[in-house]
């Protein structure tokens, strides 16, 4: 297995074999409960109707009836059914039917791609995508989502900061084609 966090250059490949990679020691198909619990700081699950948090606020997860959910309950539900598991180091795992089906990498890991100073350099490094979606807000170009269907990969370019801001692999919307 190739550990992506140790060899981020594998993400340049137009068609990496996703069955041969892992992110943070977790491969696609790994049971959600197999994601190391000590690495997790947050989760998203269908049981959570409300998350309240912030400075000077008693943070917590709540179900539809307003009952506070313990963090372990949210982790367990997301890991055993459908949801997202978030690590402190800006890696997330998408879980469907109790198995990891996708990875998202963002934050400091992407400093590996800081030498890409323009959208054109991004295209030269990653290749031509199968689909590009422009992200706009109030008429301003915010960035691009580039989809590589054969790789089941999305690369997001932040046009304001001229940087790669997200790479996800696996079963995310848009990664497998129209």
PDB file of C-alpha atoms in Angstrom:
ATOM      1  CA  UNK A   1       0.000   0.000   0.000  1.00  0.00           C
ATOM      2  CA  UNK A   2       1.102   3.516  -0.771  1.00  0.00           C
ATOM      3  CA  UNK A   3       0.550   5.955   2.090  1.00  0.00           C
ATOM      4  CA  UNK A   4      -0.637   9.135   0.364  1.00  0.00           C
ATOM      5  CA  UNK A   5       0.373  11.379   3.273  1.00  0.00           C
ATOM      6  CA  UNK A   6       3.963  10.118   2.872  1.00  0.00           C
ATOM      7  CA  UNK A   7       3.938  10.387  -0.936  1.00  0.00           C
ATOM      8  CA  UNK A   8       1.601  13.189  -1.999  1.00  0.00           C
ATOM      9  CA  UNK A   9       3.053  13.020  -5.521  1.00  0.00           C
ATOM     10  CA  UNK A  10       0.819   9.989  -6.112  1.00  0.00           C
ATOM     11  CA  UNK A  11      -2.044  12.503  -6.331  1.00  0.00           C
ATOM     12  CA  UNK A  12      -0.604  13.866  -9.587  1.00  0.00           C
ATOM     13  CA  UNK A  13      -1.233  10.530 -11.288  1.00  0.00           C
ATOM     14  CA  UNK A  14      -4.102  10.733 -13.793  1.00  0.00           C
ATOM     15  CA  UNK A  15      -5.377   7.268 -12.838  1.00  0.00           C
ATOM     16  CA  UNK A  16      -4.003   6.093  -9.488  1.00  0.00           C
ATOM     17  CA  UNK A  17      -5.199   2.654  -8.481  1.00  0.00           C
ATOM     18  CA  UNK A  18      -7.275   3.509  -5.415  1.00  0.00           C
ATOM     19  CA  UNK A  19      -7.071  -0.101  -4.235  1.00  0.00           C
ATOM     20  CA  UNK A  20      -3.324   0.368  -3.644  1.00  0.00           C
ATOM     21  CA  UNK A  21      -3.402   3.527  -1.548  1.00  0.00           C
ATOM     22  CA  UNK A  22      -4.259   4.511   1.978  1.00  0.00           C
ATOM     23  CA  UNK A  23      -4.620   7.826   3.742  1.00  0.00           C
ATOM     24  CA  UNK A  24      -3.545   7.964   7.354  1.00  0.00           C
ATOM     25  CA  UNK A  25      -3.265   4.180   7.418  1.00  0.00           C
ATOM     26  CA  UNK A  26      -6.848   3.715   6.206  1.00  0.00           C
ATOM     27  CA  UNK A  27      -7.678   2.147   2.825  1.00  0.00           C
ATOM     28  CA  UNK A  28     -10.914   2.377   0.871  1.00  0.00           C
ATOM     29  CA  UNK A  29     -13.217  -0.398   2.048  1.00  0.00           C
ATOM     30  CA  UNK A  30     -11.871  -0.324   5.601  1.00  0.00           C
ATOM     31  CA  UNK A  31     -14.721  -0.619   8.096  1.00  0.00           C
ATOM     32  CA  UNK A  32     -15.501   2.814   9.539  1.00  0.00           C
ATOM     33  CA  UNK A  33     -14.940   1.409  13.015  1.00  0.00           C
ATOM     34  CA  UNK A  34     -11.378   0.612  11.864  1.00  0.00           C
ATOM     35  CA  UNK A  35     -10.471   4.299  11.591  1.00  0.00           C
ATOM     36  CA  UNK A  36      -8.261   4.978  14.636  1.00  0.00           C
ATOM     37  CA  UNK A  37     -10.564   6.665  17.149  1.00  0.00           C
ATOM     38  CA  UNK A  38      -7.713   8.566  18.828  1.00  0.00           C
ATOM     39  CA  UNK A  39      -7.078  10.477  15.579  1.00  0.00           C
ATOM     40  CA  UNK A  40     -10.674  11.768  15.339  1.00  0.00           C
ATOM     41  CA  UNK A  41     -11.829  15.160  16.563  1.00  0.00           C
ATOM     42  CA  UNK A  42     -15.240  15.501  14.922  1.00  0.00           C
ATOM     43  CA  UNK A  43     -17.874  13.517  13.055  1.00  0.00           C
ATOM     44  CA  UNK A  44     -20.962  14.057  10.957  1.00  0.00           C
ATOM     45  CA  UNK A  45     -23.796  11.577  11.122  1.00  0.00           C
ATOM     46  CA  UNK A  46     -27.458  11.414  10.133  1.00  0.00           C
ATOM     47  CA  UNK A  47     -28.376  11.353  13.854  1.00  0.00           C
ATOM     48  CA  UNK A  48     -27.029  14.877  14.315  1.00  0.00           C
ATOM     49  CA  UNK A  49     -29.713  17.477  13.739  1.00  0.00           C
ATOM     50  CA  UNK A  50     -27.724  20.335  15.260  1.00  0.00           C
ATOM     51  CA  UNK A  51     -24.141  21.054  16.163  1.00  0.00           C
ATOM     52  CA  UNK A  52     -23.561  24.034  18.381  1.00  0.00           C
ATOM     53  CA  UNK A  53     -20.077  25.313  18.996  1.00  0.00           C
ATOM     54  CA  UNK A  54     -17.778  28.281  19.068  1.00  0.00           C
ATOM     55  CA  UNK A  55     -15.955  30.557  21.437  1.00  0.00           C
ATOM     56  CA  UNK A  56     -17.444  30.628  24.949  1.00  0.00           C
ATOM     57  CA  UNK A  57     -20.205  28.200  23.942  1.00  0.00           C
ATOM     58  CA  UNK A  58     -20.790  24.784  25.458  1.00  0.00           C
ATOM     59  CA  UNK A  59     -20.165  22.824  22.247  1.00  0.00           C
ATOM     60  CA  UNK A  60     -22.145  19.740  21.468  1.00  0.00           C
ATOM     61  CA  UNK A  61     -24.129  17.556  19.096  1.00  0.00           C
ATOM     62  CA  UNK A  62     -27.918  17.265  19.391  1.00  0.00           C
ATOM     63  CA  UNK A  63     -30.476  14.933  17.828  1.00  0.00           C
ATOM     64  CA  UNK A  64     -33.821  15.988  16.329  1.00  0.00           C
ATOM     65  CA  UNK A  65     -35.485  15.852  19.771  1.00  0.00           C
ATOM     66  CA  UNK A  66     -32.878  18.216  21.233  1.00  0.00           C
ATOM     67  CA  UNK A  67     -31.138  15.458  23.188  1.00  0.00           C
ATOM     68  CA  UNK A  68     -27.395  16.003  23.570  1.00  0.00           C
ATOM     69  CA  UNK A  69     -25.408  13.241  21.877  1.00  0.00           C
ATOM     70  CA  UNK A  70     -22.115  12.068  23.329  1.00  0.00           C
ATOM     71  CA  UNK A  71     -19.168  12.446  20.975  1.00  0.00           C
ATOM     72  CA  UNK A  72     -18.628   8.678  21.035  1.00  0.00           C
ATOM     73  CA  UNK A  73     -22.267   8.158  19.955  1.00  0.00           C
ATOM     74  CA  UNK A  74     -21.723  10.420  16.945  1.00  0.00           C
ATOM     75  CA  UNK A  75     -18.419   8.730  16.076  1.00  0.00           C
ATOM     76  CA  UNK A  76     -19.997   5.277  16.364  1.00  0.00           C
ATOM     77  CA  UNK A  77     -23.028   6.187  14.277  1.00  0.00           C
ATOM     78  CA  UNK A  78     -20.942   7.781  11.513  1.00  0.00           C
ATOM     79  CA  UNK A  79     -18.504   4.853  11.507  1.00  0.00           C
ATOM     80  CA  UNK A  80     -21.198   2.150  11.455  1.00  0.00           C
ATOM     81  CA  UNK A  81     -23.563   3.713   8.924  1.00  0.00           C
ATOM     82  CA  UNK A  82     -23.121   6.857   6.824  1.00  0.00           C
ATOM     83  CA  UNK A  83     -21.216   9.992   7.664  1.00  0.00           C
ATOM     84  CA  UNK A  84     -17.863  11.680   7.860  1.00  0.00           C
ATOM     85  CA  UNK A  85     -15.019  11.219  10.307  1.00  0.00           C
ATOM     86  CA  UNK A  86     -12.658  14.184  10.737  1.00  0.00           C
ATOM     87  CA  UNK A  87      -9.068  14.122  11.949  1.00  0.00           C
ATOM     88  CA  UNK A  88      -7.301  17.088  13.544  1.00  0.00           C
ATOM     89  CA  UNK A  89      -4.663  17.124  10.796  1.00  0.00           C
ATOM     90  CA  UNK A  90      -7.202  18.016   8.071  1.00  0.00           C
ATOM     91  CA  UNK A  91      -7.976  14.585   6.687  1.00  0.00           C
ATOM     92  CA  UNK A  92     -11.548  13.310   6.511  1.00  0.00           C
ATOM     93  CA  UNK A  93     -13.031   9.924   5.750  1.00  0.00           C
ATOM     94  CA  UNK A  94     -16.385   9.482   4.031  1.00  0.00           C
ATOM     95  CA  UNK A  95     -18.252   6.426   5.308  1.00  0.00           C
ATOM     96  CA  UNK A  96     -21.161   4.709   3.582  1.00  0.00           C
ATOM     97  CA  UNK A  97     -22.854   1.562   4.884  1.00  0.00           C
ATOM     98  CA  UNK A  98     -20.124   1.243   7.517  1.00  0.00           C
ATOM     99  CA  UNK A  99     -17.150   1.283   5.098  1.00  0.00           C
ATOM    100  CA  UNK A 100     -14.723   4.051   4.128  1.00  0.00           C
ATOM    101  CA  UNK A 101     -15.548   5.077   0.548  1.00  0.00           C
ATOM    102  CA  UNK A 102     -13.628   8.336   0.239  1.00  0.00           C
ATOM    103  CA  UNK A 103     -10.857  10.563   1.554  1.00  0.00           C
ATOM    104  CA  UNK A 104     -10.596  14.336   1.684  1.00  0.00           C
ATOM    105  CA  UNK A 105      -7.247  16.046   2.184  1.00  0.00           C
ATOM    106  CA  UNK A 106      -7.029  19.758   2.924  1.00  0.00           C
ATOM    107  CA  UNK A 107      -5.104  22.220   5.081  1.00  0.00           C
ATOM    108  CA  UNK A 108      -1.357  21.905   5.712  1.00  0.00           C
ATOM    109  CA  UNK A 109      -0.914  18.674   3.725  1.00  0.00           C
ATOM    110  CA  UNK A 110      -1.583  20.655   0.563  1.00  0.00           C
ATOM    111  CA  UNK A 111       1.449  22.891   1.137  1.00  0.00           C
ATOM    112  CA  UNK A 112       3.153  20.133  -0.874  1.00  0.00           C
ATOM    113  CA  UNK A 113       1.532  21.743  -3.917  1.00  0.00           C
ATOM    114  CA  UNK A 114       2.436  25.345  -2.976  1.00  0.00           C
ATOM    115  CA  UNK A 115       4.854  25.580  -5.910  1.00  0.00           C
ATOM    116  CA  UNK A 116       1.820  25.621  -8.225  1.00  0.00           C
ATOM    117  CA  UNK A 117       1.321  29.373  -8.502  1.00  0.00           C
ATOM    118  CA  UNK A 118      -1.377  29.535 -11.171  1.00  0.00           C
ATOM    119  CA  UNK A 119      -4.339  27.624 -12.531  1.00  0.00           C
ATOM    120  CA  UNK A 120      -2.317  26.927 -15.685  1.00  0.00           C
ATOM    121  CA  UNK A 121       0.460  25.354 -13.587  1.00  0.00           C
ATOM    122  CA  UNK A 122      -2.160  23.240 -11.818  1.00  0.00           C
ATOM    123  CA  UNK A 123      -3.417  21.956 -15.178  1.00  0.00           C
ATOM    124  CA  UNK A 124       0.151  21.219 -16.301  1.00  0.00           C
ATOM    125  CA  UNK A 125       0.842  19.270 -13.098  1.00  0.00           C
ATOM    126  CA  UNK A 126      -2.425  17.317 -12.769  1.00  0.00           C
ATOM    127  CA  UNK A 127      -3.414  17.131 -16.431  1.00  0.00           C
ATOM    128  CA  UNK A 128      -6.626  18.070 -18.177  1.00  0.00           C
ATOM    129  CA  UNK A 129      -9.675  17.143 -16.118  1.00  0.00           C
ATOM    130  CA  UNK A 130     -12.793  15.452 -17.453  1.00  0.00           C
ATOM    131  CA  UNK A 131     -14.936  18.254 -16.063  1.00  0.00           C
ATOM    132  CA  UNK A 132     -14.340  21.719 -14.620  1.00  0.00           C
ATOM    133  CA  UNK A 133     -16.851  23.569 -12.518  1.00  0.00           C
ATOM    134  CA  UNK A 134     -16.291  27.253 -11.819  1.00  0.00           C
ATOM    135  CA  UNK A 135     -17.164  28.476  -8.335  1.00  0.00           C
ATOM    136  CA  UNK A 136     -18.478  32.010  -8.273  1.00  0.00           C
ATOM    137  CA  UNK A 137     -19.867  34.273  -5.572  1.00  0.00           C
ATOM    138  CA  UNK A 138     -21.457  37.624  -6.296  1.00  0.00           C
ATOM    139  CA  UNK A 139     -19.997  37.565  -9.795  1.00  0.00           C
ATOM    140  CA  UNK A 140     -16.428  36.925  -8.624  1.00  0.00           C
ATOM    141  CA  UNK A 141     -14.511  33.794  -9.601  1.00  0.00           C
ATOM    142  CA  UNK A 142     -13.645  31.996  -6.366  1.00  0.00           C
ATOM    143  CA  UNK A 143     -12.011  28.932  -7.890  1.00  0.00           C
ATOM    144  CA  UNK A 144     -12.394  25.749  -9.868  1.00  0.00           C
ATOM    145  CA  UNK A 145     -13.378  22.185  -9.063  1.00  0.00           C
ATOM    146  CA  UNK A 146     -11.547  19.811 -11.400  1.00  0.00           C
ATOM    147  CA  UNK A 147     -12.897  16.278 -11.731  1.00  0.00           C
ATOM    148  CA  UNK A 148     -10.811  13.342 -12.962  1.00  0.00           C
ATOM    149  CA  UNK A 149     -13.318  10.567 -13.484  1.00  0.00           C
ATOM    150  CA  UNK A 150     -10.869   7.743 -14.149  1.00  0.00           C
ATOM    151  CA  UNK A 151      -9.086   8.538 -10.903  1.00  0.00           C
ATOM    152  CA  UNK A 152     -12.309   9.304  -8.973  1.00  0.00           C
ATOM    153  CA  UNK A 153     -10.514  12.453  -7.879  1.00  0.00           C
ATOM    154  CA  UNK A 154     -11.451  16.093  -7.360  1.00  0.00           C
ATOM    155  CA  UNK A 155      -8.900  18.886  -7.080  1.00  0.00           C
ATOM    156  CA  UNK A 156     -10.110  22.305  -5.966  1.00  0.00           C
ATOM    157  CA  UNK A 157      -8.178  25.422  -6.975  1.00  0.00           C
ATOM    158  CA  UNK A 158      -8.655  28.556  -4.863  1.00  0.00           C
ATOM    159  CA  UNK A 159      -8.460  31.434  -7.374  1.00  0.00           C
ATOM    160  CA  UNK A 160      -8.191  34.086  -4.659  1.00  0.00           C
ATOM    161  CA  UNK A 161      -5.152  32.579  -2.960  1.00  0.00           C
ATOM    162  CA  UNK A 162      -3.786  30.745  -6.046  1.00  0.00           C
ATOM    163  CA  UNK A 163      -3.476  27.400  -4.330  1.00  0.00           C
ATOM    164  CA  UNK A 164      -4.829  23.874  -4.167  1.00  0.00           C
ATOM    165  CA  UNK A 165      -7.362  23.913  -1.321  1.00  0.00           C
ATOM    166  CA  UNK A 166      -8.841  20.398  -1.430  1.00  0.00           C
ATOM    167  CA  UNK A 167      -8.191  17.001  -2.952  1.00  0.00           C
ATOM    168  CA  UNK A 168     -10.679  14.220  -2.494  1.00  0.00           C
ATOM    169  CA  UNK A 169     -10.588  10.654  -3.722  1.00  0.00           C
ATOM    170  CA  UNK A 170     -13.257   8.012  -3.970  1.00  0.00           C
ATOM    171  CA  UNK A 171     -17.024   8.199  -3.877  1.00  0.00           C
ATOM    172  CA  UNK A 172     -17.783  11.902  -3.776  1.00  0.00           C
ATOM    173  CA  UNK A 173     -20.341  13.633  -5.971  1.00  0.00           C
ATOM    174  CA  UNK A 174     -18.908  14.313  -9.418  1.00  0.00           C
ATOM    175  CA  UNK A 175     -15.856  12.062  -9.094  1.00  0.00           C
ATOM    176  CA  UNK A 176     -17.200   9.235 -11.225  1.00  0.00           C
ATOM    177  CA  UNK A 177     -18.675  11.212 -14.080  1.00  0.00           C
ATOM    178  CA  UNK A 178     -22.001  12.796 -14.939  1.00  0.00           C
TER     179      UNK A 178
END
